[in-house]
mmCIF file of C-alpha atoms and ligand atoms in Angstrom:
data_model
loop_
_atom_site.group_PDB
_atom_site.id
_atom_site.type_symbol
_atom_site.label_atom_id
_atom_site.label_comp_id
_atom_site.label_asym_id
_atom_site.label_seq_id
_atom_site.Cartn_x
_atom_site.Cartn_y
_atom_site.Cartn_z
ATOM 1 C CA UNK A 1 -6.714 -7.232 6.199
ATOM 2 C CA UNK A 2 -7.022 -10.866 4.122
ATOM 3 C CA UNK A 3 -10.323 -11.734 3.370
ATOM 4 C CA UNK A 4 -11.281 -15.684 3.515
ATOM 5 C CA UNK A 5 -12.644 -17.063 -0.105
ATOM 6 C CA UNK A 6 -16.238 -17.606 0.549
ATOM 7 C CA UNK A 7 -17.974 -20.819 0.725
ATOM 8 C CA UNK A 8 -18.965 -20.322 -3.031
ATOM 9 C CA UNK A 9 -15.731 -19.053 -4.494
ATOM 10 C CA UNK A 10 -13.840 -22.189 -2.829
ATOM 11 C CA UNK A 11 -16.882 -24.574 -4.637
ATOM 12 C CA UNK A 12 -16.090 -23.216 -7.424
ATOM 13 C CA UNK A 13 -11.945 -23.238 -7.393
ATOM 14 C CA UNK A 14 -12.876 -27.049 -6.655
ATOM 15 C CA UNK A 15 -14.798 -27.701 -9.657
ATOM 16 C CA UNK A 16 -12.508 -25.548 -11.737
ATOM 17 C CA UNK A 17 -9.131 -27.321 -10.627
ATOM 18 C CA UNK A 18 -10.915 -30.968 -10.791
ATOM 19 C CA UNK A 19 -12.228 -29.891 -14.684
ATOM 20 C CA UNK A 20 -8.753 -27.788 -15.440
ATOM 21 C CA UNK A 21 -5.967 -28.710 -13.371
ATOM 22 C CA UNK A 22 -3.886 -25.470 -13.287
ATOM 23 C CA UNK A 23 -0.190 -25.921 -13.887
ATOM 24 C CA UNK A 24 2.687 -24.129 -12.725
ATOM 25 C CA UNK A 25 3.865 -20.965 -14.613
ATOM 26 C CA UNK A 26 7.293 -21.176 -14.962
ATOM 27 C CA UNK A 27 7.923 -24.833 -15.843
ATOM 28 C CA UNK A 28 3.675 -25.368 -17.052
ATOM 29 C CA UNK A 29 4.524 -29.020 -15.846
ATOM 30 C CA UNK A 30 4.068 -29.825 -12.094
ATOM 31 C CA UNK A 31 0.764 -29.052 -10.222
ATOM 32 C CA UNK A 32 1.712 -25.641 -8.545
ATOM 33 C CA UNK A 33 1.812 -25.757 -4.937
ATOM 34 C CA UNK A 34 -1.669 -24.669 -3.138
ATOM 35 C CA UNK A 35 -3.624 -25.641 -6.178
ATOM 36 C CA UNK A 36 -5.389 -29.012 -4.912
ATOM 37 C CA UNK A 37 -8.062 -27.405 -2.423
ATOM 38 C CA UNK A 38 -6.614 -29.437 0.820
ATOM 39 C CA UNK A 39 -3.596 -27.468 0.157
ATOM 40 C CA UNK A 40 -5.989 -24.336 -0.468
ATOM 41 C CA UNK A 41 -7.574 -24.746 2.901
ATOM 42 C CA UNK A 42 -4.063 -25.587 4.791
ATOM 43 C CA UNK A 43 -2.122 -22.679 3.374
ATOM 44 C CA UNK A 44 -1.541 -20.208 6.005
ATOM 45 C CA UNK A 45 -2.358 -17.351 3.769
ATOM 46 C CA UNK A 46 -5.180 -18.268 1.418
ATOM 47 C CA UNK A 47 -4.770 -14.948 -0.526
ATOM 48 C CA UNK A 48 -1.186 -15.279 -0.561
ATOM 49 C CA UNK A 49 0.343 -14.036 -4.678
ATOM 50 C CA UNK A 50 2.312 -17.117 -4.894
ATOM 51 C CA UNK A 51 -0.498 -19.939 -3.960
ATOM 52 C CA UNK A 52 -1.556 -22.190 -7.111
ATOM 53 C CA UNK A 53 1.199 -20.038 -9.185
ATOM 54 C CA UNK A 54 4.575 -22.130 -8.911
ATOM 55 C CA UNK A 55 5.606 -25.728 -8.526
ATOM 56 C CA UNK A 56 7.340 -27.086 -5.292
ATOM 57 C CA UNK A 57 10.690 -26.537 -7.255
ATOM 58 C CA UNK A 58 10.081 -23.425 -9.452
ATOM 59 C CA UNK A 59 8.946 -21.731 -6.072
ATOM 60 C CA UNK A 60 12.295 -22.218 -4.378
ATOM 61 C CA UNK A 61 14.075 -21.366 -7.388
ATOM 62 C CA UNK A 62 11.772 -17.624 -7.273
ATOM 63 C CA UNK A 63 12.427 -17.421 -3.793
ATOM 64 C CA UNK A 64 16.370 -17.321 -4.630
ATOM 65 C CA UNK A 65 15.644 -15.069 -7.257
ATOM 66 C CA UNK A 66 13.940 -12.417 -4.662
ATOM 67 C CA UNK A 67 16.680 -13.131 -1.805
ATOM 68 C CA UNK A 68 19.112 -11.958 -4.369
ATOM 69 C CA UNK A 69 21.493 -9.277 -2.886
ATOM 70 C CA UNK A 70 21.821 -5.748 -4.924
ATOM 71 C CA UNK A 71 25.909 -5.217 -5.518
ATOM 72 C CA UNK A 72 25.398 -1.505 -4.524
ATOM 73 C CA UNK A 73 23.725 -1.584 -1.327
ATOM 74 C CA UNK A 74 23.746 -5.336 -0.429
ATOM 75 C CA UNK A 75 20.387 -5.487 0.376
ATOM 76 C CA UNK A 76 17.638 -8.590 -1.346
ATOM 77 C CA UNK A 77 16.450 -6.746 -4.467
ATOM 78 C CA UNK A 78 13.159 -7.135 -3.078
ATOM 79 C CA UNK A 79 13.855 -4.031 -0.603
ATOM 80 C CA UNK A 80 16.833 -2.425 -2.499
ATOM 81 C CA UNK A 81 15.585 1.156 -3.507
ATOM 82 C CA UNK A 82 18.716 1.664 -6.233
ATOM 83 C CA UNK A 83 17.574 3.594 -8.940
ATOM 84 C CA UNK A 84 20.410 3.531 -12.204
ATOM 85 C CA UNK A 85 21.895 7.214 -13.305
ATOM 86 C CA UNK A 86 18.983 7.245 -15.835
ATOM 87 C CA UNK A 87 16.201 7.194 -14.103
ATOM 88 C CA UNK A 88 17.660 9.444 -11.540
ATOM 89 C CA UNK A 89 18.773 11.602 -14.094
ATOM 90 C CA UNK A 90 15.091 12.037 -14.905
ATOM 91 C CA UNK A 91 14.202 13.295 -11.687
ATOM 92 C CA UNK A 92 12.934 9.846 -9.432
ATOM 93 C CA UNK A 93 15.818 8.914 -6.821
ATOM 94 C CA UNK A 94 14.079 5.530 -6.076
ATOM 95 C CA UNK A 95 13.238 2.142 -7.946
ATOM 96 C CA UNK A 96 11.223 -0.653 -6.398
ATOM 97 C CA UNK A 97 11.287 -4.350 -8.086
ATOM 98 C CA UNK A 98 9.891 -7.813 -6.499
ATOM 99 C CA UNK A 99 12.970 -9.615 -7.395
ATOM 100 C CA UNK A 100 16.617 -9.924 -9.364
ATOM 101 C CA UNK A 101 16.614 -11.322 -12.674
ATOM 102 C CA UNK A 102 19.699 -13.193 -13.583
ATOM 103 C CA UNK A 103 20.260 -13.539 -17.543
ATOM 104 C CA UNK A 104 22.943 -16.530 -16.835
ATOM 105 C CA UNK A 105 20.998 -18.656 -15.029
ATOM 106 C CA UNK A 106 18.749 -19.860 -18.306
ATOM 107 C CA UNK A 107 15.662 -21.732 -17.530
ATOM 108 C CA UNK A 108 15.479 -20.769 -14.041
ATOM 109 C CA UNK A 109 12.185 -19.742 -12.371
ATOM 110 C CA UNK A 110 12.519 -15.532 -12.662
ATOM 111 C CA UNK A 111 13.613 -15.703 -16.395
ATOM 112 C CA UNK A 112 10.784 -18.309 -16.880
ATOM 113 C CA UNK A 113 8.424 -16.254 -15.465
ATOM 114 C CA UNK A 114 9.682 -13.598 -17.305
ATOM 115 C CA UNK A 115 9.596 -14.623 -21.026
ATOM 116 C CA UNK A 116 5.515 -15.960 -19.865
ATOM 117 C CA UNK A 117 4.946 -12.566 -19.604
ATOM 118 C CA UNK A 118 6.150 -11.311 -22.700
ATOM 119 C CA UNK A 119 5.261 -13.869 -24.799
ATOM 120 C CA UNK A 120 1.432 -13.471 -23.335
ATOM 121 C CA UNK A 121 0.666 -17.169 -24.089
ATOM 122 C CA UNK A 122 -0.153 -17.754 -20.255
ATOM 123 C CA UNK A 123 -3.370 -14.753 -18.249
ATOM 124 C CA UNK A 124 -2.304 -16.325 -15.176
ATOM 125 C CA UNK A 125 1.261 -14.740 -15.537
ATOM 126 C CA UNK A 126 -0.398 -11.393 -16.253
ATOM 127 C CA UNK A 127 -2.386 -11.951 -13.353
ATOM 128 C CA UNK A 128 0.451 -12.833 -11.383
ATOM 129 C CA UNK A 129 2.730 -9.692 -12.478
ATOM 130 C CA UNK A 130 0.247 -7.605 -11.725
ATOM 131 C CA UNK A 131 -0.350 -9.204 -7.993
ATOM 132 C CA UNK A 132 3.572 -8.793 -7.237
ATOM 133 C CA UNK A 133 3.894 -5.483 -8.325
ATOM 134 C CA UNK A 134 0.427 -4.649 -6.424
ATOM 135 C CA UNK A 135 1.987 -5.967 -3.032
ATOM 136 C CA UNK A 136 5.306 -4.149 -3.460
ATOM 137 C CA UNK A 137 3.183 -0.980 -4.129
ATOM 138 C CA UNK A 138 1.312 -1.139 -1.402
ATOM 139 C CA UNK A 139 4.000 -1.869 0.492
ATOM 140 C CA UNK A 140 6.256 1.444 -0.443
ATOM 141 C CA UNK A 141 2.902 3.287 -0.681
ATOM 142 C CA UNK A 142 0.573 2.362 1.976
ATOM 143 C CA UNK A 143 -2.805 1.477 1.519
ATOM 144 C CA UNK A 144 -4.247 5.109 -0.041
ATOM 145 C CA UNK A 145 -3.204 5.294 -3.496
ATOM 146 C CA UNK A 146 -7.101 6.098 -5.290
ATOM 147 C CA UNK A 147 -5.451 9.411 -5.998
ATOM 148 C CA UNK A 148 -2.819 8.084 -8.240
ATOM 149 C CA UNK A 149 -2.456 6.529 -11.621
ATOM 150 C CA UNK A 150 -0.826 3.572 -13.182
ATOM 151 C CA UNK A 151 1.130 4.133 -16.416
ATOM 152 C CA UNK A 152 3.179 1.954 -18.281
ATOM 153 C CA UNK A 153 7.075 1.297 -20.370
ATOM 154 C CA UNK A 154 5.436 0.803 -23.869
ATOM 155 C CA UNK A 155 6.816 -2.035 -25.897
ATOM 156 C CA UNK A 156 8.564 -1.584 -29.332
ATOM 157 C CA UNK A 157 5.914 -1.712 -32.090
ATOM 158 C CA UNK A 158 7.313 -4.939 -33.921
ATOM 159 C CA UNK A 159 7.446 -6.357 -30.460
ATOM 160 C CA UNK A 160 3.516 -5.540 -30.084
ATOM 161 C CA UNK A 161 3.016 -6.874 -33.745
ATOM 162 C CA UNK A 162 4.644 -10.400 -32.960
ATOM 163 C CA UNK A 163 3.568 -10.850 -29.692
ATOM 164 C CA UNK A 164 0.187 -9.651 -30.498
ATOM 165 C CA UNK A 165 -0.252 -6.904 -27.417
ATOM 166 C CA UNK A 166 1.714 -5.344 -24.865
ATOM 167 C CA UNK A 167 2.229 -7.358 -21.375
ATOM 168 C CA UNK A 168 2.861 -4.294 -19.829
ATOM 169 C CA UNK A 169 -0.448 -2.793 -20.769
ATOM 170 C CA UNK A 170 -2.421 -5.658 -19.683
ATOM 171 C CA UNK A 171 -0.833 -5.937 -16.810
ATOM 172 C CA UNK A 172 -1.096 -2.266 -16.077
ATOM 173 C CA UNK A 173 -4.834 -2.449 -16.264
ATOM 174 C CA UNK A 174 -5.339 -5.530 -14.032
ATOM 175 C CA UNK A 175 -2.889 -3.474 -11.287
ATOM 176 C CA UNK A 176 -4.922 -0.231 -11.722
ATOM 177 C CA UNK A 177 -7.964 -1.992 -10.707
ATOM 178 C CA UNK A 178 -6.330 -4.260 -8.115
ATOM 179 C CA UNK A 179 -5.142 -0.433 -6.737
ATOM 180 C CA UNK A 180 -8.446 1.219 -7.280
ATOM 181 C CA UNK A 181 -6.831 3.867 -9.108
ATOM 182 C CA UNK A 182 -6.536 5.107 -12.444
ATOM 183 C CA UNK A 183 -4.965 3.847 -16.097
ATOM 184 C CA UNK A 184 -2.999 5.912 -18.565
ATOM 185 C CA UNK A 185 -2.153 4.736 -21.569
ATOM 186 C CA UNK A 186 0.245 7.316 -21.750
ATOM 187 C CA UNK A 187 2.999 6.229 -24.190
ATOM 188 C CA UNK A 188 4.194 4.443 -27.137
ATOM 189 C CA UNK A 189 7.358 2.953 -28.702
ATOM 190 C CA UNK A 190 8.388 3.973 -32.290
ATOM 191 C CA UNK A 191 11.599 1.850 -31.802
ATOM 192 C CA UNK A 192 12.417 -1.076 -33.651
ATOM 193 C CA UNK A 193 15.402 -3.286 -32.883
ATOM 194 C CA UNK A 194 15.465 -5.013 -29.741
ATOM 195 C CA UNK A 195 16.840 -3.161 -26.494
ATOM 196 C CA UNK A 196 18.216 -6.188 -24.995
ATOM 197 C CA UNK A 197 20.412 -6.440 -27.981
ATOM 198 C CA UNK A 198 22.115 -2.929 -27.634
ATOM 199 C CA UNK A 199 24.701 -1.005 -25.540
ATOM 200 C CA UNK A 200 24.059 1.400 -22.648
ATOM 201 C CA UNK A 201 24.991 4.395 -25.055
ATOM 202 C CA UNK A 202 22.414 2.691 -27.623
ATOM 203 C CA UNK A 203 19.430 1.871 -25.484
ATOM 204 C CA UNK A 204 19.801 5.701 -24.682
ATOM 205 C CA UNK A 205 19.168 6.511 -28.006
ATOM 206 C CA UNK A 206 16.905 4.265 -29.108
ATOM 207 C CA UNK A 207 14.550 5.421 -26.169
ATOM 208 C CA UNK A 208 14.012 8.746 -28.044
ATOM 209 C CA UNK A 209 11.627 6.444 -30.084
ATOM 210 C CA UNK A 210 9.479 6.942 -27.064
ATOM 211 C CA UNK A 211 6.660 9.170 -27.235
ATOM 212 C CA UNK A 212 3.783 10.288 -25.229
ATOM 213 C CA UNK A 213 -0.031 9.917 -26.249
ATOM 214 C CA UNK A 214 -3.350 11.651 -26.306
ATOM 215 C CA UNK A 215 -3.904 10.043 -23.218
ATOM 216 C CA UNK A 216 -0.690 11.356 -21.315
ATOM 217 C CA UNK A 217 -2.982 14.719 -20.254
ATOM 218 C CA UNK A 218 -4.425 12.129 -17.768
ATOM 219 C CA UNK A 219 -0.795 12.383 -15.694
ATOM 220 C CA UNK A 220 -1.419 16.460 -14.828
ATOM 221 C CA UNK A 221 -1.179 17.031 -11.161
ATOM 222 C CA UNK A 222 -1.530 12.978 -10.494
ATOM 223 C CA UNK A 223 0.738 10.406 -8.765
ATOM 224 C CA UNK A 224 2.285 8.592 -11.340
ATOM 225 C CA UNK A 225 2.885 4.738 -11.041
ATOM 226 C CA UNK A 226 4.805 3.823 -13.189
ATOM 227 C CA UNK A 227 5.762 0.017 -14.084
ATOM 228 C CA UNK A 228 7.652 -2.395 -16.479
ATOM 229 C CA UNK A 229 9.176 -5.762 -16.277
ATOM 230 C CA UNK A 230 12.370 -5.626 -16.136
ATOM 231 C CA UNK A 231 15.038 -2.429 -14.540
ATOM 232 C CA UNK A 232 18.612 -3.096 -16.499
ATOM 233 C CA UNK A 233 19.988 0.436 -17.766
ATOM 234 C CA UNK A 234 16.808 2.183 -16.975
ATOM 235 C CA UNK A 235 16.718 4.569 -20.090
ATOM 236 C CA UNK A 236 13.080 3.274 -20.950
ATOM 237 C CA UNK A 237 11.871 4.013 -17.690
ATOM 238 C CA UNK A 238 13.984 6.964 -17.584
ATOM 239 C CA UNK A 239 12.639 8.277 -20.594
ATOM 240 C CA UNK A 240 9.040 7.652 -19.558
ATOM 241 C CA UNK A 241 9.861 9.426 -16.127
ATOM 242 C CA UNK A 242 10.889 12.966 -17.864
ATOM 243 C CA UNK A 243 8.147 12.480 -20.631
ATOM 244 C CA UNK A 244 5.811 12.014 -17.520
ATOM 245 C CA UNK A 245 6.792 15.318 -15.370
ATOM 246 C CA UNK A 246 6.690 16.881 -19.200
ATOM 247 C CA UNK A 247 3.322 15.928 -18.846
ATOM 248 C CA UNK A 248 2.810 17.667 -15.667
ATOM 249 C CA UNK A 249 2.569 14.636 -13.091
ATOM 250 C CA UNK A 250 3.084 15.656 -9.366
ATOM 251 C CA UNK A 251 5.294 12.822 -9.025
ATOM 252 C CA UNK A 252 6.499 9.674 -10.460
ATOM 253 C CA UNK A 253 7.373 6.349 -8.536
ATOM 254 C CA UNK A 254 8.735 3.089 -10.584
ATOM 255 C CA UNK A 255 8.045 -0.291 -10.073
ATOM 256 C CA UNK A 256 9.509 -3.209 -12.215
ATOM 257 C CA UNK A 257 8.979 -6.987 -11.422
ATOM 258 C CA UNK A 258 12.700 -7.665 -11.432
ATOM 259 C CA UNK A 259 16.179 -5.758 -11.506
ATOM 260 C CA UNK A 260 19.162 -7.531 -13.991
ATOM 261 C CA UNK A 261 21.673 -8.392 -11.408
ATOM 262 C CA UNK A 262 24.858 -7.155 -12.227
ATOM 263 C CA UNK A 263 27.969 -8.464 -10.246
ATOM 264 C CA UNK A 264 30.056 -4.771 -10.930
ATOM 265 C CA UNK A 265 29.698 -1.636 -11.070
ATOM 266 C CA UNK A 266 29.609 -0.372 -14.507
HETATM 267 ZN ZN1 ZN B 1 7.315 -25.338 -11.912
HETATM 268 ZN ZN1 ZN B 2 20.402 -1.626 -3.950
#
């Protein structure tokens, strides 16, 4: 059930936007669409994720992004359940994501909205990351999910240093509370060296860096959530999945905001 903004909260997101104008968050240029408050009031969905968050343009462009067809089973990434050998290796036989990020289209919405994120210079992307993934959750999971806990893909410890934080765990803790459930901060990353840089056989590796905290007891007999950005070999995730069970959670289900689309199988 959608909830109308209340009289006060729709004075106020007046006086806010006439004082800040918001801008959109992939191309921080263009007024984002749903952002002046006759557009607010006209929207069909007033709570809808993506009103005041894109541009006219950089909308489109993430709506192409989500239509995106999976290679395997053909379906728009935003309902393709395909989890890689490494995560199902680790015991989950389904991944969830919002939409398909393509690394050779530079500049375009998803990869935009993408580097926001983990470059942290922009809380509405946070906020924004953390409303996707809470719709596709709900979604998959229905409505009851109190009894479960959101835990995170920890970024690599130089990455934390020069970013100053971890997207993922911020954006963790706004989706736990969005989901009424739980946070874990249930892992870290010794690894240095950047994943994106390495090989299959590599990333495989270098996810042994991965290690469970004093927090991880929170997984025993729980639901697991488990999120990060981006699904490409899915040894991270894969790695977090086994150190999860290791843990002693009941079950594990991964969500990422976007899946690397890959033309060929591998
Ligand atoms: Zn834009
Ligand atoms: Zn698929």
């Amino acid at each position: 059930m959608k909830k109308q903004p209340s009289p006060i909260s729709w004075l106020r997101r007046v006086i806010l936007e006439y004082l800040y104008p918001s801008r959109c968050i992939c191309c921080k240029n263009e007024a984002p669409i749903g952002a002046s408050t006759s557009e607010y009031v006209m929207l069909a969905d007033p709570d809808s994720e993506l009103r005041g968050v894109f541009c006219a343009r950089c909308m489109s462009d993430f709506l192409t992004s989500c239509a995106a067809r999976c290679y395997i089973c053909g379906r728009p990434y935003s309902s393709c359940t395909c989890a890689p050998e490494a995560i199902r290796s680790a015991g989950v036989d389904k991944t969830y994501v919002c939409f398909g990020y393509d690394k050779t289209r530079r500049g375009c919405a998803s990869s935009r909205l993408i580097y926001s994120l983990k470059s942290m210079d922009n809380k509405d992307t946070v906020n924004f990351a953390a409303h996707l993934l809470c719709g596709r959750i709900r979604e998959v999971m229905g409505g009851d999910v109190g009894d479960a806990i959101v835990a995170y893909a920890p970024r690599r410890r130089a990455s934390v240093r020069e970013h100053g934080g971890d997207h993922m765990r911020e954006t963790a803790k706004l989706l736990a509370k969005d989901l009424g459930c739980g946070f874990a901060d249930a892992f870290y990353s010794r690894a240095s060296g950047e994943q994106k840089k390495r090989s299959a056989v590599e990333r495989k590796e270098a996810v042994g860096g991965i290690m469970t905290r004093k927090d991880a007891y929170k997984l025993r007999g729980r639901r697991v959530i488990l999120i990060d950005d981006i699904i490409t070999s899915g040894a991270t995730l894969g790695r977090c999945a086994s150190l999860a069970f290791d843990a002693g959670a009941r079950d594990v289900a991964i969500f990422a905001l976007a899946r690397t689309i890959k033309s060929k199988k591998k």
